[in-house]
Amino acid sequence: MSMSMTYAILYLELNLASVIIVGIVYHKTTGISKMVAQRNFVMAILAEIVFFLSDTAFVLSVRGIIPYSRTIVMIEKSIYFFSTTIMCFFWFVYFEYMQESPFVQNRKRVLWSSSLVWIMGILLVINIFTGILFYVDGSGVYTRGPLFLVQYFLSYVYVVFSCTRALVGIFDKKKISKRRVLISLAHFPIAPAAAGILQFIYPGLPLACVALSLSTLVLYLNWVDTMISVDPLTKLSNRKMLSFFFNHWLTNESEPADLYLMILDANKFKSINDTYGHLEGDAALIRIAEALTIGCRAHKKRTNIIRYGGDEFMILVWANDISAINLLKTSIATELERLNREAAVPYDLTLSVGVAKATSSISLKDLVAKADEELYKEKEKLKGQSL
């Protein structure tokens, strides 16, 4: 067997393995693709598969395994570069959704951001007649054109932009709850970029597709892990993340403020479920989560909101003193009252709050118990007032 044939078979095997990897991810993702962010994830994967297959077809053509002609090669490489741009565009939109960027909330801006995809398509059509990007010369050899690198710029600017934003977000203390997601997004292009540079310099190294498929798999696994850490009803962090946030505080000695734990419990929540049904109970919990989120926005330092279970919520609050906590309690109560009024609900929905201050020597279990004790005292006061 010739060296050319051996190389082609190796390239085919590696790229087929890449297709299988992302194909499995695609299969696992389609069941949850009704989520807007995940629809973009699925579209990126589909474009990625086309990217792999067109790359494989090109190598098999130039190595003589499948028919070779100028027309076939031009079609293969045009599909390859166009699918690259589409893939990067959908990764860009997906990354923006995962970072909860306001950019993707505006449909017109998203449509405008796709302009690079259309520019690429137009350039590829022009390239058929001019060879400005790539061409097959008189000897039948595939050759890069004078504007060859433009194709990479039009594609990779999408990913570079979002990954840079994710990298900056990692060091933003206000985004601590999303730090794991941001790290995953920032790391995503490293292996494919390194492999792509090597393959650009040494076209014979079949690295790019394998690196991209493995990065996609890692991104998917990190996303699944994130989903496990989020409460599906309220979209707040779940109790699994409480330990993560607390341990981060223990190991971050540079944090200038004190840490307080607030436990918030809905008053007479059982009567809401019993009288109005569980759907209304779910709506009440969502309203509480919204009140907590809006109320915490006014707090000048960092907060992490957690749905601990049932109608019980927790907030880890960094504050200079207890007065800031009292202001936060008032802000949350005011927001909840406003939301109840806007929803025109036929019941009272209020919260009891217990607060405890953390120390470097206290365990999370003891901190929760201490705050829970304060919550119990407030509940008892409320009972006494209703008698």
XYZ file of N, CA and C in Angstrom, residues 159-368:
630
model
N -15.982 33.381 16.885
C -15.599 32.634 18.086
C -14.637 33.434 18.943
N -13.705 34.135 18.313
C -12.733 34.937 19.058
C -13.456 35.995 19.891
N -14.470 36.626 19.297
C -15.219 37.677 19.994
C -15.884 37.124 21.259
N -16.664 36.042 21.110
C -17.396 35.503 22.261
C -16.474 34.877 23.297
N -15.432 34.202 22.848
C -14.516 33.573 23.793
C -13.727 34.613 24.581
N -13.415 35.729 23.936
C -12.731 36.818 24.645
C -13.641 37.402 25.718
N -14.932 37.581 25.384
C -15.892 38.080 26.373
C -16.026 37.107 27.534
N -16.026 35.812 27.219
C -16.118 34.798 28.278
C -14.884 34.850 29.176
N -13.711 35.042 28.565
C -12.456 35.115 29.325
C -12.473 36.305 30.269
N -12.959 37.448 29.805
C -13.059 38.638 30.651
C -14.058 38.397 31.777
N -15.176 37.719 31.453
C -16.208 37.445 32.451
C -15.743 36.552 33.585
N -14.748 35.718 33.330
C -14.225 34.823 34.368
C -13.723 35.617 35.574
N -13.179 36.802 35.318
C -12.583 37.611 36.386
C -13.549 38.649 36.941
N -14.808 38.594 36.490
C -15.832 39.504 36.987
C -16.513 38.858 38.200
N -16.364 39.454 39.370
C -16.908 38.866 40.591
C -18.431 38.765 40.558
N -19.073 39.607 39.770
C -20.526 39.560 39.676
C -21.008 38.343 38.895
N -20.085 37.674 38.197
C -20.461 36.525 37.384
C -19.928 35.215 37.966
N -19.698 35.206 39.275
C -19.134 34.013 39.910
C -20.013 32.792 39.699
N -21.342 32.976 39.681
C -22.245 31.835 39.517
C -22.122 31.209 38.143
N -21.599 31.952 37.180
C -21.453 31.439 35.819
C -20.001 31.158 35.463
N -19.131 31.205 36.462
C -17.706 31.076 36.162
C -17.370 29.746 35.490
N -17.997 28.664 35.921
C -17.696 27.366 35.309
C -18.100 27.341 33.840
N -19.243 27.941 33.542
C -19.693 28.028 32.146
C -18.735 28.881 31.335
N -18.334 30.022 31.887
C -17.448 30.936 31.181
C -16.080 30.305 30.919
N -15.576 29.557 31.887
C -14.294 28.863 31.695
C -14.408 27.853 30.554
N -15.529 27.143 30.525
C -15.754 26.161 29.462
C -15.783 26.828 28.093
N -16.471 27.966 27.996
C -16.566 28.680 26.724
C -15.210 29.248 26.303
N -14.471 29.798 27.279
C -13.172 30.395 26.968
C -12.160 29.353 26.513
N -12.265 28.139 27.047
C -11.329 27.065 26.691
C -11.662 26.405 25.361
N -12.903 26.534 24.928
C -13.374 25.790 23.755
C -12.468 25.914 22.527
N -12.029 27.123 22.139
C -11.282 27.220 20.876
C -9.800 26.913 20.970
N -9.277 26.682 22.177
C -7.824 26.555 22.329
C -7.271 25.374 21.530
N -7.818 24.172 21.763
C -7.314 22.984 21.058
C -7.562 23.057 19.551
N -8.790 23.416 19.100
C -8.992 23.533 17.647
C -8.095 24.586 17.002
N -7.872 25.713 17.702
C -7.024 26.766 17.135
C -5.580 26.286 16.991
N -5.065 25.636 18.030
C -3.694 25.123 17.974
C -3.554 24.078 16.864
N -4.549 23.182 16.780
C -4.514 22.145 15.736
C -4.653 22.769 14.352
N -5.521 23.792 14.250
C -5.720 24.445 12.954
C -4.471 25.157 12.473
N -3.746 25.806 13.400
C -2.505 26.492 13.024
C -1.476 25.483 12.528
N -1.355 24.382 13.260
C -0.410 23.338 12.841
C -0.772 22.755 11.486
N -2.081 22.536 11.284
C -2.495 21.957 10.004
C -2.374 22.976 8.872
N -2.504 24.266 9.204
C -2.309 25.306 8.184
C -0.846 25.326 7.726
N 0.071 25.198 8.704
C 1.503 25.210 8.376
C 1.923 23.887 7.745
N 1.391 22.789 8.305
C 1.709 21.450 7.786
C 0.407 20.768 7.348
N -0.040 21.002 6.129
C -1.332 20.477 5.675
C -1.477 18.959 5.792
N -0.377 18.269 5.939
C -0.449 16.809 6.020
C -0.831 16.283 7.392
N -0.904 17.156 8.398
C -1.257 16.707 9.750
C -2.778 16.728 9.934
N -3.393 15.569 10.108
C -4.865 15.500 10.251
C -5.315 15.754 11.695
N -5.188 17.019 12.151
C -5.440 17.320 13.555
C -6.722 18.116 13.804
N -7.090 18.998 12.882
C -8.135 19.989 13.149
C -9.475 19.360 13.510
N -9.919 18.376 12.729
C -11.237 17.783 12.964
C -11.299 17.041 14.294
N -10.233 16.323 14.614
C -10.201 15.584 15.878
C -10.250 16.551 17.058
N -9.441 17.610 17.002
C -9.411 18.584 18.095
C -10.766 19.263 18.260
N -11.416 19.611 17.151
C -12.710 20.280 17.212
C -13.785 19.365 17.785
N -13.767 18.099 17.381
C -14.777 17.160 17.890
C -14.609 16.933 19.388
N -13.374 16.817 19.853
C -13.136 16.612 21.284
C -13.525 17.851 22.091
N -13.260 19.050 21.551
C -13.660 20.278 22.238
C -15.179 20.376 22.318
N -15.852 19.945 21.259
C -17.313 19.937 21.260
C -17.852 18.988 22.318
N -17.233 17.823 22.433
C -17.649 16.848 23.436
C -17.463 17.404 24.845
N -16.321 18.035 25.103
C -16.051 18.624 26.422
C -17.055 19.733 26.726
N -17.366 20.564 25.719
C -18.332 21.647 25.898
C -19.702 21.078 26.254
N -20.087 20.005 25.576
C -21.379 19.364 25.850
C -21.422 18.796 27.261
N -20.355 18.110 27.677
C -20.321 17.527 29.016
C -20.366 18.608 30.089
N -19.681 19.723 29.849
C -19.731 20.839 30.798
C -21.125 21.447 30.859
N -21.796 21.510 29.700
C -23.156 22.044 29.676
C -24.097 21.137 30.476
N -23.949 19.828 30.302
C -24.781 18.884 31.059
C -24.549 19.067 32.552
N -23.288 19.241 32.938
C -22.971 19.442 34.351
C -23.598 20.734 34.865
N -23.615 21.761 34.018
C -24.249 23.026 34.400
C -25.747 22.841 34.597
N -26.373 22.088 33.700
C -27.802 21.844 33.807
C -28.146 21.140 35.115
N -27.266 20.263 35.554
C -27.477 19.550 36.813
C -27.423 20.527 37.991
N -26.747 21.659 37.802
C -26.557 22.636 38.875
C -27.616 23.734 38.887
N -28.587 23.667 37.980
C -29.603 24.719 37.865
C -30.976 24.149 38.188
N -31.742 24.888 39.007
C -33.111 24.494 39.309
C -33.976 24.726 38.061
N -34.618 23.696 37.543
C -35.347 23.832 36.273
C -36.559 24.758 36.327
N -37.181 24.919 37.508
C -38.371 25.755 37.602
C -38.019 27.237 37.671
N -37.162 27.598 38.596
C -36.865 29.015 38.838
C -35.644 29.517 38.076
N -34.840 28.599 37.509
C -33.599 28.941 36.796
C -32.524 29.501 37.722
N -32.731 29.356 39.032
C -31.694 29.738 39.989
C -30.727 28.580 40.172
N -29.617 28.837 40.822
C -28.711 27.749 41.190
C -29.417 26.824 42.168
N -29.088 25.539 42.121
C -29.695 24.612 43.069
C -28.763 24.398 44.268
N -29.171 23.557 45.187
C -28.426 23.415 46.440
C -27.024 22.845 46.233
N -26.810 22.151 45.093
C -25.466 21.646 44.789
C -24.459 22.801 44.714
N -24.932 23.954 44.216
C -24.026 25.088 44.034
C -23.744 25.839 45.326
N -24.541 25.584 46.367
C -24.310 26.267 47.640
C -22.914 25.970 48.165
N -22.524 24.707 48.122
C -21.182 24.319 48.578
C -20.106 24.951 47.719
N -20.353 25.013 46.400
C -19.380 25.610 45.484
C -19.127 27.075 45.837
N -20.207 27.840 46.029
C -20.063 29.260 46.344
C -19.394 29.468 47.708
N -19.795 28.633 48.695
C -19.238 28.770 50.043
C -17.749 28.428 50.049
N -17.380 27.353 49.367
C -15.967 26.960 49.314
C -15.126 27.993 48.576
N -15.733 28.643 47.577
C -15.016 29.701 46.880
C -14.708 30.846 47.843
N -15.650 31.164 48.712
C -15.423 32.217 49.699
C -14.311 31.817 50.669
N -14.314 30.566 51.104
C -13.293 30.108 52.051
C -11.887 30.211 51.478
N -11.761 29.965 50.175
C -10.434 29.942 49.551
C -10.037 31.275 48.937
N -10.964 32.242 48.932
C -10.671 33.546 48.334
C -10.415 34.563 49.440
N -9.184 34.618 49.880
C -8.824 35.480 51.011
C -8.856 36.966 50.656
N -8.871 37.266 49.363
C -8.844 38.674 48.957
C -10.224 39.343 49.036
N -11.277 38.558 49.316
C -12.629 39.106 49.393
C -12.712 40.077 50.569
N -12.973 41.376 50.303
C -12.924 42.377 51.378
C -14.145 42.392 52.284
N -15.276 41.880 51.840
C -16.515 41.970 52.613
C -16.761 40.700 53.421
N -17.679 40.814 54.388
C -18.102 39.645 55.170
C -19.150 38.863 54.385
N -19.288 37.598 54.745
C -20.273 36.745 54.085
C -21.435 36.464 55.039
N -22.645 36.669 54.536
C -23.861 36.370 55.291
C -24.681 35.348 54.507
N -25.352 34.493 55.242
C -26.281 33.550 54.627
C -27.700 33.943 55.018
N -28.527 34.156 54.009
C -29.946 34.434 54.233
C -30.752 33.208 53.818
N -31.612 32.723 54.719
C -32.567 31.670 54.389
C -33.946 32.313 54.311
N -34.618 32.110 53.181
C -35.921 32.733 52.961
C -36.951 31.641 52.723
N -38.040 31.726 53.462
C -39.076 30.685 53.387
C -40.426 31.355 53.133
N -41.194 30.824 52.176
C -42.508 31.400 51.858
C -43.493 31.109 52.983
N -44.182 32.122 53.424
C -45.159 31.964 54.500
C -46.465 31.358 53.967
N -46.979 30.375 54.699
C -48.262 29.731 54.369
C -48.318 29.235 52.919
N -47.176 28.712 52.463
C -47.119 28.274 51.071
C -48.001 27.050 50.826
N -48.097 26.183 51.813
C -48.904 24.973 51.652
C -50.367 25.311 51.343
N -50.868 26.391 51.964
C -52.255 26.765 51.727
C -52.471 27.238 50.284
N -51.413 27.807 49.669
C -51.515 28.228 48.260
C -51.663 27.006 47.367
N -50.814 25.998 47.623
C -50.922 24.750 46.853
C -52.274 24.071 47.070
N -52.702 24.003 48.326
C -53.946 23.283 48.640
C -55.177 23.996 48.074
N -55.158 25.327 48.095
C -56.336 26.095 47.677
C -56.370 26.352 46.173
N -55.222 26.681 45.581
C -55.194 27.114 44.184
C -54.504 26.135 43.240
N -53.935 25.075 43.788
C -53.311 24.057 42.949
C -51.811 24.244 42.800
N -51.154 23.192 42.353
C -49.699 23.202 42.266
C -49.178 24.090 41.140
N -49.960 24.292 40.086
C -49.514 25.199 39.024
C -49.397 26.619 39.550
N -50.364 27.025 40.365
C -50.284 28.347 40.971
C -49.145 28.402 41.984
N -48.917 27.267 42.670
C -47.786 27.199 43.596
C -46.467 27.391 42.862
N -46.339 26.764 41.672
C -45.126 26.944 40.857
C -44.977 28.398 40.426
N -46.110 29.027 40.052
C -46.070 30.432 39.635
C -45.609 31.315 40.794
N -46.033 30.969 41.998
C -45.618 31.729 43.182
C -44.113 31.595 43.417
N -43.581 30.389 43.234
C -42.146 30.175 43.415
C -41.337 30.948 42.374
N -41.837 30.977 41.148
C -41.155 31.737 40.093
C -41.173 33.224 40.422
N -42.286 33.683 40.990
C -42.402 35.087 41.376
C -41.419 35.416 42.502
N -41.285 34.501 43.448
C -40.309 34.702 44.528
C -38.897 34.794 43.948
N -38.571 33.877 43.027
C -37.238 33.881 42.411
C -36.972 35.196 41.688
N -37.998 35.721 41.014
C -37.848 36.999 40.309
C -37.640 38.135 41.305
N -38.377 38.097 42.411
C -38.217 39.137 43.434
C -36.814 39.095 44.038
N -36.301 37.903 44.281
C -34.948 37.774 44.824
C -33.923 38.320 43.842
N -34.092 37.975 42.568
C -33.140 38.410 41.542
C -33.142 39.926 41.399
N -34.338 40.520 41.312
C -34.433 41.970 41.150
C -33.952 42.683 42.411
N -34.350 42.156 43.569
C -33.944 42.771 44.826
C -32.438 42.783 45.014
N -31.781 41.719 44.580
C -30.328 41.620 44.761
C -29.551 42.522 43.810
N -30.201 42.956 42.731
C -29.501 43.818 41.780
C -29.082 45.143 42.406
N -29.872 45.611 43.364
C -29.567 46.893 44.000
C -28.427 46.772 45.023
N -28.128 45.542 45.434
C -27.058 45.335 46.409
C -25.714 45.583 45.741
N -24.868 46.370 46.374
C -23.632 46.811 45.726
C -22.578 45.716 45.629
N -22.692 44.708 46.464
C -21.699 43.637 46.423
C -22.335 42.348 45.889
N -21.525 41.318 45.829
C -21.944 40.090 45.160
C -22.987 39.327 45.962
N -23.897 38.685 45.239
C -24.891 37.791 45.839
C -25.003 36.533 44.995
N -25.290 35.427 45.642
C -25.573 34.165 44.943
C -26.898 33.621 45.465
N -27.849 33.459 44.561
C -29.198 33.041 44.946
C -29.367 31.557 44.635
N -29.921 30.828 45.587
C -30.064 29.373 45.458
C -31.478 28.958 45.836
N -32.074 28.090 45.043
C -33.306 27.445 45.506
C -32.870 26.180 46.240
N -33.090 26.181 47.545
C -32.590 25.083 48.368
C -33.495 23.866 48.285
N -34.774 24.114 48.092
C -35.731 23.009 47.997
C -37.116 23.478 48.391
N -38.142 22.964 47.710
C -39.502 23.349 48.029
C -39.698 24.852 47.933
N -40.190 25.452 49.012
C -40.407 26.905 49.033
C -39.313 27.624 49.815
N -38.152 26.988 49.938
C -37.045 27.557 50.708
C -35.920 27.983 49.765
N -35.478 29.218 49.971
C -34.409 29.796 49.151
C -33.281 30.261 50.055
N -32.096 30.369 49.488
C -30.952 30.892 50.227
C -30.221 31.915 49.374
N -29.638 32.889 50.047
C -28.789 33.869 49.363
C -27.496 34.004 50.145
N -26.379 33.790 49.475
C -25.079 34.111 50.050
C -24.787 35.558 49.672
N -24.603 36.397 50.683
C -24.473 37.843 50.446
C -23.148 38.341 51.008
N -22.399 39.042 50.176
C -21.188 39.708 50.638
C -21.574 41.136 51.012
N -21.332 41.532 52.259
C -21.755 42.855 52.731
C -20.790 43.350 53.803
N -20.773 44.656 53.984
C -19.875 45.255 54.984
C -20.429 45.145 56.399
N -21.779 45.153 56.515
C -22.386 45.053 57.842
C -23.826 44.589 57.697
N -24.482 44.356 58.842
C -25.840 43.819 58.852
C -26.851 44.814 58.288
N -26.528 46.117 58.332
C -27.476 47.102 57.809
C -27.711 46.908 56.311
N -26.660 46.495 55.606
C -26.808 46.222 54.168
C -27.734 45.033 53.945
N -27.679 44.051 54.856
C -28.564 42.888 54.759
C -30.009 43.299 55.004
N -30.211 44.176 55.968
C -31.568 44.649 56.254
C -32.155 45.416 55.071
N -31.318 46.214 54.408
C -31.775 46.924 53.205
C -32.139 45.937 52.103
N -31.361 44.866 51.981
C -31.642 43.848 50.980
C -32.965 43.140 51.277
N -33.208 42.836 52.543
C -34.475 42.216 52.943
C -35.654 43.107 52.570
N -35.515 44.394 52.829
C -36.587 45.342 52.496
C -36.800 45.412 50.985
N -35.709 45.435 50.241
C -35.791 45.508 48.782
C -36.499 44.282 48.211
N -36.176 43.100 48.733
C -36.804 41.861 48.258
C -38.296 41.858 48.581
N -38.637 42.270 49.814
C -40.050 42.310 50.224
C -40.841 43.280 49.351
N -40.232 44.425 49.030
C -40.900 45.422 48.189
C -41.137 44.887 46.780
N -40.129 44.223 46.224
C -40.265 43.661 44.878
C -41.317 42.561 44.839
N -41.341 41.718 45.864
C -42.326 40.635 45.893
C -43.737 41.207 46.003
N -43.903 42.235 46.803
C -45.208 42.875 46.926
C -45.655 43.460 45.584
N -44.720 44.077 44.876
C -45.041 44.658 43.563
C -45.438 43.573 42.562
N -44.685 42.490 42.531
C -44.976 41.400 41.596
C -46.315 40.739 41.903
N -46.614 40.597 43.190
C -47.920 40.032 43.572
C -49.057 40.947 43.111
N -48.840 42.236 43.266
C -49.860 43.201 42.867
C -50.081 43.169 41.352
N -48.978 43.090 40.598
C -49.086 43.033 39.136
C -49.737 41.734 38.667
N -49.486 40.641 39.396
C -50.079 39.354 39.027
C -51.527 39.235 39.492
N -51.963 40.176 40.348
C -53.334 40.206 40.873
C -53.719 38.863 41.500
N -52.830 38.334 42.329
C -53.100 37.038 42.962
C -54.056 37.216 44.143
N -54.947 36.238 44.374
C -55.943 36.355 45.449
C -55.430 35.863 46.801
N -54.134 35.945 47.027
C -53.561 35.469 48.289
C -52.345 36.314 48.639
N -51.965 36.266 49.902
C -50.751 36.956 50.344
C -49.545 36.039 50.150
N -48.493 36.577 49.598
C -47.262 35.810 49.432
C -46.121 36.637 50.006
N -45.647 36.218 51.170
C -44.571 36.935 51.848
C -43.480 35.953 52.239
N -42.371 36.490 52.695
C -41.228 35.663 53.054
C -40.792 35.928 54.493
N -40.409 34.859 55.170
C -39.703 34.981 56.449
C -38.230 34.783 56.158
N -37.379 35.505 56.884
C -35.945 35.491 56.587
C -35.139 35.230 57.857
N -34.182 34.323 57.739
C -33.213 34.091 58.806
C -31.825 34.412 58.287
N -31.011 35.089 59.094
C -29.687 35.544 58.651
C -28.623 35.080 59.634
N -27.487 34.638 59.076
C -26.336 34.266 59.909
C -25.065 34.743 59.222
N -24.113 35.189 60.031
C -22.842 35.658 59.492
C -21.810 34.538 59.538
N -21.104 34.357 58.436
C -20.098 33.293 58.356
C -18.784 33.748 58.974
N -18.051 32.787 59.478
C -16.682 33.030 59.955
C -15.778 32.009 59.288
N -14.499 32.264 59.320
C -13.556 31.359 58.657
C -13.534 29.972 59.292
N -13.985 29.888 60.557
C -13.937 28.595 61.250
C -15.258 27.828 61.181
N -16.307 28.447 60.668
C -17.609 27.796 60.663
C -17.755 26.896 59.435
N -18.421 25.771 59.616
C -18.714 24.886 58.482
C -20.001 25.347 57.815
N -20.198 24.910 56.588
C -21.420 25.277 55.885
C -22.638 24.713 56.609
N -22.519 23.502 57.114
C -23.629 22.872 57.828
C -24.031 23.699 59.048
N -23.038 24.161 59.796
C -23.332 24.963 60.998
C -23.883 26.331 60.633
N -23.393 26.892 59.527
C -23.886 28.193 59.081
C -25.369 28.094 58.699
N -25.717 27.040 57.975
C -27.116 26.823 57.597
C -27.981 26.639 58.838
